[in-house]
PDB file of N, CA, C and O in Angstrom:
ATOM      1  N   MET A   7     111.328  71.291 116.338  1.00 76.00           N
ATOM      2  CA  MET A   7     112.590  70.838 116.897  1.00 76.00           C
ATOM      3  C   MET A   7     112.608  71.152 118.383  1.00 76.00           C
ATOM      4  O   MET A   7     112.330  72.272 118.787  1.00 76.00           O
ATOM      5  N   LYS A   8     112.932  70.167 119.189  1.00 84.00           N
ATOM      6  CA  LYS A   8     113.082  70.354 120.629  1.00 84.00           C
ATOM      7  C   LYS A   8     114.534  70.125 120.990  1.00 84.00           C
ATOM      8  O   LYS A   8     115.181  69.225 120.471  1.00 84.00           O
ATOM      9  N   SER A   9     115.032  70.973 121.863  1.00 85.00           N
ATOM     10  CA  SER A   9     116.402  70.833 122.349  1.00 85.00           C
ATOM     11  C   SER A   9     116.435  71.185 123.819  1.00 85.00           C
ATOM     12  O   SER A   9     115.627  71.981 124.290  1.00 85.00           O
ATOM     13  N   THR A  10     117.373  70.611 124.516  1.00 91.00           N
ATOM     14  CA  THR A  10     117.626  70.990 125.891  1.00 91.00           C
ATOM     15  C   THR A  10     118.912  71.792 125.879  1.00 91.00           C
ATOM     16  O   THR A  10     119.944  71.328 125.387  1.00 91.00           O
ATOM     17  N   LEU A  11     118.849  73.019 126.383  1.00 92.00           N
ATOM     18  CA  LEU A  11     120.002  73.897 126.390  1.00 92.00           C
ATOM     19  C   LEU A  11     120.491  74.086 127.819  1.00 92.00           C
ATOM     20  O   LEU A  11     119.704  74.035 128.758  1.00 92.00           O
ATOM     21  N   VAL A  12     121.768  74.319 127.969  1.00 95.00           N
ATOM     22  CA  VAL A  12     122.367  74.544 129.278  1.00 95.00           C
ATOM     23  C   VAL A  12     122.619  76.037 129.444  1.00 95.00           C
ATOM     24  O   VAL A  12     123.152  76.693 128.548  1.00 95.00           O
ATOM     25  N   VAL A  13     122.228  76.564 130.584  1.00 95.00           N
ATOM     26  CA  VAL A  13     122.453  77.971 130.883  1.00 95.00           C
ATOM     27  C   VAL A  13     123.802  78.082 131.599  1.00 95.00           C
ATOM     28  O   VAL A  13     124.038  77.418 132.599  1.00 95.00           O
ATOM     29  N   SER A  14     124.685  78.931 131.059  1.00 96.00           N
ATOM     30  CA  SER A  14     126.022  79.103 131.647  1.00 96.00           C
ATOM     31  C   SER A  14     125.944  79.931 132.931  1.00 96.00           C
ATOM     32  O   SER A  14     124.893  80.476 133.274  1.00 96.00           O
ATOM     33  N   GLU A  15     127.083  80.042 133.616  1.00 95.00           N
ATOM     34  CA  GLU A  15     127.150  80.846 134.843  1.00 95.00           C
ATOM     35  C   GLU A  15     126.752  82.297 134.566  1.00 95.00           C
ATOM     36  O   GLU A  15     126.249  82.988 135.445  1.00 95.00           O
ATOM     37  N   ARG A  16     126.998  82.764 133.356  1.00 95.00           N
ATOM     38  CA  ARG A  16     126.673  84.147 132.988  1.00 95.00           C
ATOM     39  C   ARG A  16     125.253  84.274 132.432  1.00 95.00           C
ATOM     40  O   ARG A  16     124.867  85.329 131.940  1.00 95.00           O
ATOM     41  N   GLY A  17     124.459  83.216 132.454  1.00 95.00           N
ATOM     42  CA  GLY A  17     123.085  83.263 131.983  1.00 95.00           C
ATOM     43  C   GLY A  17     122.962  83.103 130.477  1.00 95.00           C
ATOM     44  O   GLY A  17     121.917  83.370 129.908  1.00 95.00           O
ATOM     45  N   GLN A  18     124.010  82.640 129.823  1.00 94.00           N
ATOM     46  CA  GLN A  18     124.000  82.501 128.373  1.00 94.00           C
ATOM     47  C   GLN A  18     123.568  81.101 127.953  1.00 94.00           C
ATOM     48  O   GLN A  18     123.803  80.125 128.666  1.00 94.00           O
ATOM     49  N   ILE A  19     122.931  81.035 126.772  1.00 94.00           N
ATOM     50  CA  ILE A  19     122.604  79.755 126.150  1.00 94.00           C
ATOM     51  C   ILE A  19     123.162  79.783 124.731  1.00 94.00           C
ATOM     52  O   ILE A  19     123.409  80.840 124.171  1.00 94.00           O
ATOM     53  N   THR A  20     123.371  78.624 124.164  1.00 93.00           N
ATOM     54  CA  THR A  20     123.816  78.518 122.776  1.00 93.00           C
ATOM     55  C   THR A  20     122.710  77.853 121.979  1.00 93.00           C
ATOM     56  O   THR A  20     122.263  76.750 122.312  1.00 93.00           O
ATOM     57  N   LEU A  21     122.253  78.561 120.940  1.00 93.00           N
ATOM     58  CA  LEU A  21     121.229  77.985 120.069  1.00 93.00           C
ATOM     59  C   LEU A  21     121.912  77.019 119.106  1.00 93.00           C
ATOM     60  O   LEU A  21     122.950  77.352 118.532  1.00 93.00           O
ATOM     61  N   PRO A  22     121.343  75.838 118.890  1.00 93.00           N
ATOM     62  CA  PRO A  22     121.953  74.877 117.971  1.00 93.00           C
ATOM     63  C   PRO A  22     122.083  75.464 116.558  1.00 93.00           C
ATOM     64  O   PRO A  22     121.197  76.189 116.080  1.00 93.00           O
ATOM     65  N   ALA A  23     123.194  75.169 115.895  1.00 93.00           N
ATOM     66  CA  ALA A  23     123.484  75.706 114.561  1.00 93.00           C
ATOM     67  C   ALA A  23     122.367  75.435 113.550  1.00 93.00           C
ATOM     68  O   ALA A  23     121.991  76.342 112.801  1.00 93.00           O
ATOM     69  N   PRO A  24     121.801  74.210 113.489  1.00 93.00           N
ATOM     70  CA  PRO A  24     120.730  73.978 112.508  1.00 93.00           C
ATOM     71  C   PRO A  24     119.521  74.898 112.737  1.00 93.00           C
ATOM     72  O   PRO A  24     118.907  75.384 111.792  1.00 93.00           O
ATOM     73  N   LEU A  25     119.207  75.166 114.007  1.00 92.00           N
ATOM     74  CA  LEU A  25     118.087  76.049 114.329  1.00 92.00           C
ATOM     75  C   LEU A  25     118.410  77.486 113.914  1.00 92.00           C
ATOM     76  O   LEU A  25     117.583  78.162 113.302  1.00 92.00           O
ATOM     77  N   ARG A  26     119.610  77.952 114.220  1.00 93.00           N
ATOM     78  CA  ARG A  26     120.011  79.310 113.820  1.00 93.00           C
ATOM     79  C   ARG A  26     119.942  79.459 112.306  1.00 93.00           C
ATOM     80  O   ARG A  26     119.437  80.461 111.784  1.00 93.00           O
ATOM     81  N   LYS A  27     120.418  78.453 111.591  1.00 94.00           N
ATOM     82  CA  LYS A  27     120.415  78.512 110.133  1.00 94.00           C
ATOM     83  C   LYS A  27     118.985  78.561 109.596  1.00 94.00           C
ATOM     84  O   LYS A  27     118.658  79.371 108.744  1.00 94.00           O
ATOM     85  N   ARG A  28     118.133  77.699 110.119  1.00 93.00           N
ATOM     86  CA  ARG A  28     116.743  77.636 109.658  1.00 93.00           C
ATOM     87  C   ARG A  28     115.998  78.940 109.961  1.00 93.00           C
ATOM     88  O   ARG A  28     115.171  79.388 109.175  1.00 93.00           O
ATOM     89  N   MET A  29     116.330  79.570 111.074  1.00 92.00           N
ATOM     90  CA  MET A  29     115.648  80.803 111.481  1.00 92.00           C
ATOM     91  C   MET A  29     116.329  82.060 110.924  1.00 92.00           C
ATOM     92  O   MET A  29     115.858  83.163 111.134  1.00 92.00           O
ATOM     93  N   GLY A  30     117.446  81.875 110.220  1.00 92.00           N
ATOM     94  CA  GLY A  30     118.131  83.023 109.623  1.00 92.00           C
ATOM     95  C   GLY A  30     118.857  83.896 110.624  1.00 92.00           C
ATOM     96  O   GLY A  30     119.057  85.084 110.400  1.00 92.00           O
ATOM     97  N   ILE A  31     119.263  83.314 111.737  1.00 93.00           N
ATOM     98  CA  ILE A  31     119.982  84.064 112.773  1.00 93.00           C
ATOM     99  C   ILE A  31     121.476  83.905 112.515  1.00 93.00           C
ATOM    100  O   ILE A  31     122.009  82.811 112.643  1.00 93.00           O
ATOM    101  N   LYS A  32     122.114  84.997 112.126  1.00 92.00           N
ATOM    102  CA  LYS A  32     123.540  84.949 111.795  1.00 92.00           C
ATOM    103  C   LYS A  32     124.381  85.373 112.986  1.00 92.00           C
ATOM    104  O   LYS A  32     123.871  85.917 113.965  1.00 92.00           O
ATOM    105  N   ASN A  33     125.662  85.144 112.876  1.00 92.00           N
ATOM    106  CA  ASN A  33     126.612  85.545 113.917  1.00 92.00           C
ATOM    107  C   ASN A  33     126.431  87.025 114.221  1.00 92.00           C
ATOM    108  O   ASN A  33     126.432  87.847 113.321  1.00 92.00           O
ATOM    109  N   GLY A  34     126.228  87.373 115.470  1.00 91.00           N
ATOM    110  CA  GLY A  34     126.012  88.765 115.855  1.00 91.00           C
ATOM    111  C   GLY A  34     124.578  89.224 115.651  1.00 91.00           C
ATOM    112  O   GLY A  34     124.265  90.388 115.875  1.00 91.00           O
ATOM    113  N   GLY A  35     123.711  88.303 115.199  1.00 92.00           N
ATOM    114  CA  GLY A  35     122.313  88.654 114.968  1.00 92.00           C
ATOM    115  C   GLY A  35     121.579  88.975 116.262  1.00 92.00           C
ATOM    116  O   GLY A  35     122.061  88.702 117.363  1.00 92.00           O
ATOM    117  N   VAL A  36     120.413  89.559 116.117  1.00 93.00           N
ATOM    118  CA  VAL A  36     119.620  89.985 117.266  1.00 93.00           C
ATOM    119  C   VAL A  36     118.378  89.108 117.369  1.00 93.00           C
ATOM    120  O   VAL A  36     117.755  88.779 116.361  1.00 93.00           O
ATOM    121  N   VAL A  37     118.043  88.728 118.583  1.00 94.00           N
ATOM    122  CA  VAL A  37     116.810  87.991 118.836  1.00 94.00           C
ATOM    123  C   VAL A  37     115.999  88.741 119.888  1.00 94.00           C
ATOM    124  O   VAL A  37     116.544  89.470 120.713  1.00 94.00           O
ATOM    125  N   LYS A  38     114.699  88.560 119.823  1.00 94.00           N
ATOM    126  CA  LYS A  38     113.786  89.170 120.793  1.00 94.00           C
ATOM    127  C   LYS A  38     113.392  88.079 121.773  1.00 94.00           C
ATOM    128  O   LYS A  38     113.111  86.948 121.376  1.00 94.00           O
ATOM    129  N   VAL A  39     113.403  88.396 123.050  1.00 95.00           N
ATOM    130  CA  VAL A  39     112.993  87.425 124.065  1.00 95.00           C
ATOM    131  C   VAL A  39     111.739  87.941 124.754  1.00 95.00           C
ATOM    132  O   VAL A  39     111.626  89.128 125.054  1.00 95.00           O
ATOM    133  N   GLU A  40     110.774  87.047 124.926  1.00 96.00           N
ATOM    134  CA  GLU A  40     109.520  87.405 125.590  1.00 96.00           C
ATOM    135  C   GLU A  40     109.139  86.323 126.582  1.00 96.00           C
ATOM    136  O   GLU A  40     109.395  85.144 126.353  1.00 96.00           O
ATOM    137  N   GLU A  41     108.523  86.750 127.661  1.00 96.00           N
ATOM    138  CA  GLU A  41     107.968  85.809 128.625  1.00 96.00           C
ATOM    139  C   GLU A  41     106.465  85.789 128.400  1.00 96.00           C
ATOM    140  O   GLU A  41     105.811  86.841 128.411  1.00 96.00           O
ATOM    141  N   ARG A  42     105.926  84.599 128.139  1.00 92.00           N
ATOM    142  CA  ARG A  42     104.486  84.444 127.893  1.00 92.00           C
ATOM    143  C   ARG A  42     103.969  83.245 128.673  1.00 92.00           C
ATOM    144  O   ARG A  42     104.408  82.126 128.435  1.00 92.00           O
ATOM    145  N   GLU A  43     103.055  83.509 129.550  1.00 94.00           N
ATOM    146  CA  GLU A  43     102.390  82.435 130.286  1.00 94.00           C
ATOM    147  C   GLU A  43     103.381  81.412 130.834  1.00 94.00           C
ATOM    148  O   GLU A  43     103.222  80.200 130.650  1.00 94.00           O
ATOM    149  N   GLY A  44     104.429  81.887 131.474  1.00 94.00           N
ATOM    150  CA  GLY A  44     105.407  80.992 132.086  1.00 94.00           C
ATOM    151  C   GLY A  44     106.387  80.354 131.118  1.00 94.00           C
ATOM    152  O   GLY A  44     107.138  79.463 131.470  1.00 94.00           O
ATOM    153  N   ARG A  45     106.401  80.822 129.873  1.00 94.00           N
ATOM    154  CA  ARG A  45     107.327  80.305 128.871  1.00 94.00           C
ATOM    155  C   ARG A  45     108.210  81.435 128.364  1.00 94.00           C
ATOM    156  O   ARG A  45     107.815  82.587 128.363  1.00 94.00           O
ATOM    157  N   ILE A  46     109.387  81.068 127.902  1.00 93.00           N
ATOM    158  CA  ILE A  46     110.303  82.015 127.293  1.00 93.00           C
ATOM    159  C   ILE A  46     110.290  81.754 125.790  1.00 93.00           C
ATOM    160  O   ILE A  46     110.482  80.604 125.367  1.00 93.00           O
ATOM    161  N   THR A  47     110.043  82.785 124.996  1.00 93.00           N
ATOM    162  CA  THR A  47     110.085  82.623 123.538  1.00 93.00           C
ATOM    163  C   THR A  47     111.172  83.523 122.961  1.00 93.00           C
ATOM    164  O   THR A  47     111.364  84.651 123.409  1.00 93.00           O
ATOM    165  N   LEU A  48     111.876  83.010 121.983  1.00 92.00           N
ATOM    166  CA  LEU A  48     112.895  83.759 121.257  1.00 92.00           C
ATOM    167  C   LEU A  48     112.440  83.885 119.817  1.00 92.00           C
ATOM    168  O   LEU A  48     111.950  82.922 119.237  1.00 92.00           O
ATOM    169  N   SER A  49     112.625  85.060 119.238  1.00 93.00           N
ATOM    170  CA  SER A  49     112.263  85.297 117.838  1.00 93.00           C
ATOM    171  C   SER A  49     113.371  86.102 117.169  1.00 93.00           C
ATOM    172  O   SER A  49     113.957  86.986 117.805  1.00 93.00           O
ATOM    173  N   PRO A  50     113.654  85.835 115.880  1.00 93.00           N
ATOM    174  CA  PRO A  50     114.600  86.695 115.174  1.00 93.00           C
ATOM    175  C   PRO A  50     114.062  88.127 115.192  1.00 93.00           C
ATOM    176  O   PRO A  50     112.859  88.345 115.134  1.00 93.00           O
ATOM    177  N   ALA A  51     114.957  89.071 115.298  1.00 92.00           N
ATOM    178  CA  ALA A  51     114.539  90.473 115.366  1.00 92.00           C
ATOM    179  C   ALA A  51     115.402  91.317 114.437  1.00 92.00           C
ATOM    180  O   ALA A  51     116.443  90.877 113.961  1.00 92.00           O
ATOM    181  N   ALA A  52     114.940  92.518 114.186  1.00 88.00           N
ATOM    182  CA  ALA A  52     115.695  93.473 113.386  1.00 88.00           C
ATOM    183  C   ALA A  52     115.899  94.732 114.222  1.00 88.00           C
ATOM    184  O   ALA A  52     115.036  95.101 115.011  1.00 88.00           O
ATOM    185  N   VAL A  53     117.031  95.356 114.030  1.00 86.00           N
ATOM    186  CA  VAL A  53     117.309  96.607 114.721  1.00 86.00           C
ATOM    187  C   VAL A  53     117.121  97.735 113.727  1.00 86.00           C
ATOM    188  O   VAL A  53     117.681  97.711 112.636  1.00 86.00           O
ATOM    189  N   VAL A  54     116.285  98.692 114.096  1.00 88.00           N
ATOM    190  CA  VAL A  54     116.004  99.831 113.234  1.00 88.00           C
ATOM    191  C   VAL A  54     116.467 101.089 113.964  1.00 88.00           C
ATOM    192  O   VAL A  54     116.047 101.350 115.089  1.00 88.00           O
ATOM    193  N   GLU A  55     117.320 101.843 113.301  1.00 90.00           N
ATOM    194  CA  GLU A  55     117.801 103.079 113.906  1.00 90.00           C
ATOM    195  C   GLU A  55     116.696 104.128 113.854  1.00 90.00           C
ATOM    196  O   GLU A  55     116.049 104.306 112.828  1.00 90.00           O
ATOM    197  N   VAL A  56     116.491 104.787 114.967  1.00 92.00           N
ATOM    198  CA  VAL A  56     115.460 105.812 115.064  1.00 92.00           C
ATOM    199  C   VAL A  56     116.144 107.138 115.353  1.00 92.00           C
ATOM    200  O   VAL A  56     116.984 107.235 116.236  1.00 92.00           O
ATOM    201  N   GLU A  57     115.781 108.139 114.581  1.00 93.00           N
ATOM    202  CA  GLU A  57     116.348 109.463 114.801  1.00 93.00           C
ATOM    203  C   GLU A  57     115.297 110.324 115.481  1.00 93.00           C
ATOM    204  O   GLU A  57     114.154 110.385 115.042  1.00 93.00           O
ATOM    205  N   MET A  58     115.688 110.981 116.549  1.00 94.00           N
ATOM    206  CA  MET A  58     114.779 111.842 117.293  1.00 94.00           C
ATOM    207  C   MET A  58     115.038 113.293 116.892  1.00 94.00           C
ATOM    208  O   MET A  58     116.182 113.701 116.748  1.00 94.00           O
ATOM    209  N   TYR A  59     113.974 114.064 116.707  1.00 95.00           N
ATOM    210  CA  TYR A  59     114.088 115.463 116.309  1.00 95.00           C
ATOM    211  C   TYR A  59     113.616 116.364 117.437  1.00 95.00           C
ATOM    212  O   TYR A  59     112.658 116.040 118.144  1.00 95.00           O
ATOM    213  N   THR A  60     114.270 117.498 117.562  1.00 96.00           N
ATOM    214  CA  THR A  60     113.836 118.485 118.541  1.00 96.00           C
ATOM    215  C   THR A  60     112.614 119.215 117.999  1.00 96.00           C
ATOM    216  O   THR A  60     112.330 119.182 116.794  1.00 96.00           O
ATOM    217  N   ASP A  61     111.901 119.919 118.887  1.00 96.00           N
ATOM    218  CA  ASP A  61     110.744 120.704 118.443  1.00 96.00           C
ATOM    219  C   ASP A  61     111.172 121.754 117.429  1.00 96.00           C
ATOM    220  O   ASP A  61     110.452 122.019 116.463  1.00 96.00           O
ATOM    221  N   GLU A  62     112.341 122.346 117.622  1.00 96.00           N
ATOM    222  CA  GLU A  62     112.842 123.354 116.695  1.00 96.00           C
ATOM    223  C   GLU A  62     113.090 122.751 115.311  1.00 96.00           C
ATOM    224  O   GLU A  62     112.729 123.346 114.291  1.00 96.00           O
ATOM    225  N   GLN A  63     113.684 121.568 115.251  1.00 95.00           N
ATOM    226  CA  GLN A  63     113.911 120.908 113.960  1.00 95.00           C
ATOM    227  C   GLN A  63     112.588 120.619 113.261  1.00 95.00           C
ATOM    228  O   GLN A  63     112.459 120.811 112.051  1.00 95.00           O
ATOM    229  N   ILE A  64     111.599 120.180 114.019  1.00 93.00           N
ATOM    230  CA  ILE A  64     110.286 119.883 113.444  1.00 93.00           C
ATOM    231  C   ILE A  64     109.664 121.155 112.873  1.00 93.00           C
ATOM    232  O   ILE A  64     109.126 121.153 111.766  1.00 93.00           O
ATOM    233  N   ARG A  65     109.758 122.261 113.608  1.00 92.00           N
ATOM    234  CA  ARG A  65     109.237 123.537 113.106  1.00 92.00           C
ATOM    235  C   ARG A  65     109.939 123.926 111.802  1.00 92.00           C
ATOM    236  O   ARG A  65     109.307 124.398 110.862  1.00 92.00           O
ATOM    237  N   GLU A  66     111.258 123.716 111.743  1.00 93.00           N
ATOM    238  CA  GLU A  66     112.011 124.024 110.519  1.00 93.00           C
ATOM    239  C   GLU A  66     111.540 123.164 109.350  1.00 93.00           C
ATOM    240  O   GLU A  66     111.386 123.663 108.232  1.00 93.00           O
ATOM    241  N   PHE A  67     111.312 121.872 109.589  1.00 91.00           N
ATOM    242  CA  PHE A  67     110.832 120.980 108.532  1.00 91.00           C
ATOM    243  C   PHE A  67     109.482 121.473 108.004  1.00 91.00           C
ATOM    244  O   PHE A  67     109.256 121.525 106.798  1.00 91.00           O
ATOM    245  N   ILE A  68     108.593 121.823 108.922  1.00 90.00           N
ATOM    246  CA  ILE A  68     107.259 122.279 108.534  1.00 90.00           C
ATOM    247  C   ILE A  68     107.365 123.556 107.712  1.00 90.00           C
ATOM    248  O   ILE A  68     106.707 123.701 106.673  1.00 90.00           O
ATOM    249  N   GLU A  69     108.209 124.477 108.150  1.00 89.00           N
ATOM    250  CA  GLU A  69     108.366 125.745 107.428  1.00 89.00           C
ATOM    251  C   GLU A  69     108.912 125.513 106.024  1.00 89.00           C
ATOM    252  O   GLU A  69     108.447 126.108 105.058  1.00 89.00           O
ATOM    253  N   ARG A  70     109.906 124.636 105.890  1.00 89.00           N
ATOM    254  CA  ARG A  70     110.489 124.352 104.574  1.00 89.00           C
ATOM    255  C   ARG A  70     109.498 123.666 103.645  1.00 89.00           C
ATOM    256  O   ARG A  70     109.559 123.827 102.435  1.00 89.00           O
ATOM    257  N   ASP A  71     108.576 122.889 104.208  1.00 87.00           N
ATOM    258  CA  ASP A  71     107.598 122.156 103.399  1.00 87.00           C
ATOM    259  C   ASP A  71     106.381 123.001 103.032  1.00 87.00           C
ATOM    260  O   ASP A  71     105.574 122.596 102.206  1.00 87.00           O
ATOM    261  N   ARG A  72     106.239 124.149 103.641  1.00 87.00           N
ATOM    262  CA  ARG A  72     105.074 125.000 103.410  1.00 87.00           C
ATOM    263  C   ARG A  72     105.081 125.504 101.966  1.00 87.00           C
ATOM    264  O   ARG A  72     106.117 125.879 101.444  1.00 87.00           O
ATOM    265  N   ILE A  73     103.901 125.509 101.337  1.00 89.00           N
ATOM    266  CA  ILE A  73     103.826 125.997  99.953  1.00 89.00           C
ATOM    267  C   ILE A  73     103.366 127.455  99.950  1.00 89.00           C
ATOM    268  O   ILE A  73     102.682 127.906 100.881  1.00 89.00           O
ATOM    269  N   SER A  74     103.724 128.162  98.918  1.00 89.00           N
ATOM    270  CA  SER A  74     103.352 129.571  98.805  1.00 89.00           C
ATOM    271  C   SER A  74     101.867 129.691  98.479  1.00 89.00           C
ATOM    272  O   SER A  74     101.222 128.738  98.035  1.00 89.00           O
ATOM    273  N   LYS A  75     101.333 130.908  98.663  1.00 88.00           N
ATOM    274  CA  LYS A  75      99.924 131.163  98.338  1.00 88.00           C
ATOM    275  C   LYS A  75      99.668 130.929  96.855  1.00 88.00           C
ATOM    276  O   LYS A  75      98.635 130.379  96.475  1.00 88.00           O
ATOM    277  N   GLU A  76     100.627 131.328  96.022  1.00 90.00           N
ATOM    278  CA  GLU A  76     100.483 131.147  94.573  1.00 90.00           C
ATOM    279  C   GLU A  76     100.429 129.658  94.211  1.00 90.00           C
ATOM    280  O   GLU A  76      99.612 129.225  93.395  1.00 90.00           O
ATOM    281  N   GLU A  77     101.303 128.888  94.825  1.00 91.00           N
ATOM    282  CA  GLU A  77     101.323 127.441  94.551  1.00 91.00           C
ATOM    283  C   GLU A  77     100.028 126.791  95.018  1.00 91.00           C
ATOM    284  O   GLU A  77      99.456 125.938  94.340  1.00 91.00           O
ATOM    285  N   ARG A  78      99.536 127.216  96.173  1.00 89.00           N
ATOM    286  CA  ARG A  78      98.276 126.668  96.695  1.00 89.00           C
ATOM    287  C   ARG A  78      97.136 126.966  95.718  1.00 89.00           C
ATOM    288  O   ARG A  78      96.334 126.092  95.399  1.00 89.00           O
ATOM    289  N   LYS A  79      97.058 128.204  95.203  1.00 91.00           N
ATOM    290  CA  LYS A  79      96.015 128.579  94.230  1.00 91.00           C
ATOM    291  C   LYS A  79      96.115 127.725  92.969  1.00 91.00           C
ATOM    292  O   LYS A  79      95.109 127.274  92.432  1.00 91.00           O
ATOM    293  N   ARG A  80      97.348 127.513  92.481  1.00 91.00           N
ATOM    294  CA  ARG A  80      97.561 126.709  91.279  1.00 91.00           C
ATOM    295  C   ARG A  80      97.058 125.275  91.480  1.00 91.00           C
ATOM    296  O   ARG A  80      96.377 124.712  90.626  1.00 91.00           O
ATOM    297  N   ILE A  81      97.351 124.709  92.627  1.00 92.00           N
ATOM    298  CA  ILE A  81      96.939 123.333  92.922  1.00 92.00           C
ATOM    299  C   ILE A  81      95.419 123.244  93.020  1.00 92.00           C
ATOM    300  O   ILE A  81      94.786 122.328  92.463  1.00 92.00           O
ATOM    301  N   ILE A  82      94.809 124.199  93.722  1.00 91.00           N
ATOM    302  CA  ILE A  82      93.347 124.196  93.876  1.00 91.00           C
ATOM    303  C   ILE A  82      92.673 124.333  92.514  1.00 91.00           C
ATOM    304  O   ILE A  82      91.698 123.641  92.216  1.00 91.00           O
ATOM    305  N   ALA A  83      93.211 125.209  91.675  1.00 92.00           N
ATOM    306  CA  ALA A  83      92.641 125.387  90.329  1.00 92.00           C
ATOM    307  C   ALA A  83      92.756 124.102  89.515  1.00 92.00           C
ATOM    308  O   ALA A  83      91.811 123.697  88.826  1.00 92.00           O
ATOM    309  N   LYS A  84      93.884 123.435  89.624  1.00 92.00           N
ATOM    310  CA  LYS A  84      94.095 122.181  88.882  1.00 92.00           C
ATOM    311  C   LYS A  84      93.118 121.106  89.355  1.00 92.00           C
ATOM    312  O   LYS A  84      92.541 120.368  88.548  1.00 92.00           O
ATOM    313  N   LEU A  85      92.916 121.014  90.672  1.00 92.00           N
ATOM    314  CA  LEU A  85      91.978 120.034  91.207  1.00 92.00           C
ATOM    315  C   LEU A  85      90.549 120.350  90.774  1.00 92.00           C
ATOM    316  O   LEU A  85      89.762 119.434  90.480  1.00 92.00           O
ATOM    317  N   ALA A  86      90.211 121.620  90.747  1.00 90.00           N
ATOM    318  CA  ALA A  86      88.860 122.027  90.334  1.00 90.00           C
ATOM    319  C   ALA A  86      88.616 121.631  88.885  1.00 90.00           C
ATOM    320  O   ALA A  86      87.510 121.195  88.536  1.00 90.00           O
ATOM    321  N   ARG A  87      89.633 121.785  88.032  1.00 89.00           N
ATOM    322  CA  ARG A  87      89.488 121.389  86.611  1.00 89.00           C
ATOM    323  C   ARG A  87      89.265 119.890  86.492  1.00 89.00           C
ATOM    324  O   ARG A  87      88.517 119.430  85.633  1.00 89.00           O
ATOM    325  N   ARG A  88      89.899 119.113  87.343  1.00 86.00           N
ATOM    326  CA  ARG A  88      89.728 117.651  87.289  1.00 86.00           C
ATOM    327  C   ARG A  88      88.324 117.239  87.646  1.00 86.00           C
ATOM    328  O   ARG A  88      87.798 116.248  87.149  1.00 86.00           O
ATOM    329  N   LYS A  89      87.701 117.949  88.587  1.00 79.00           N
ATOM    330  CA  LYS A  89      86.343 117.611  89.018  1.00 79.00           C
ATOM    331  C   LYS A  89      85.328 117.908  87.922  1.00 79.00           C
ATOM    332  O   LYS A  89      84.268 117.320  87.891  1.00 79.00           O
ATOM    333  N   SER A  90      85.645 118.826  87.055  1.00 71.00           N
ATOM    334  CA  SER A  90      84.696 119.244  85.990  1.00 71.00           C
ATOM    335  C   SER A  90      84.578 118.196  84.921  1.00 71.00           C
ATOM    336  O   SER A  90      85.353 117.417  84.602  1.00 71.00           O
TER     337      SER A  90
END
């Protein structure tokens, strides 16, 4: 599908409804814009929330996930039995 779009004074364009529907772009949806070899490409995009952790939080996670010496011995013994 080819269309000619008009850029508003604010730099906005309106994607034709049939194209938005076919591409799954809903009201308030997000698109990714890229410049490639003198062309502008738009692609449907997804927003993924990313949580950042401090070094202290990471140390706490590692400490909580650490297994005891007894548990480590039990696991090693179980694995050794499987190899036999």
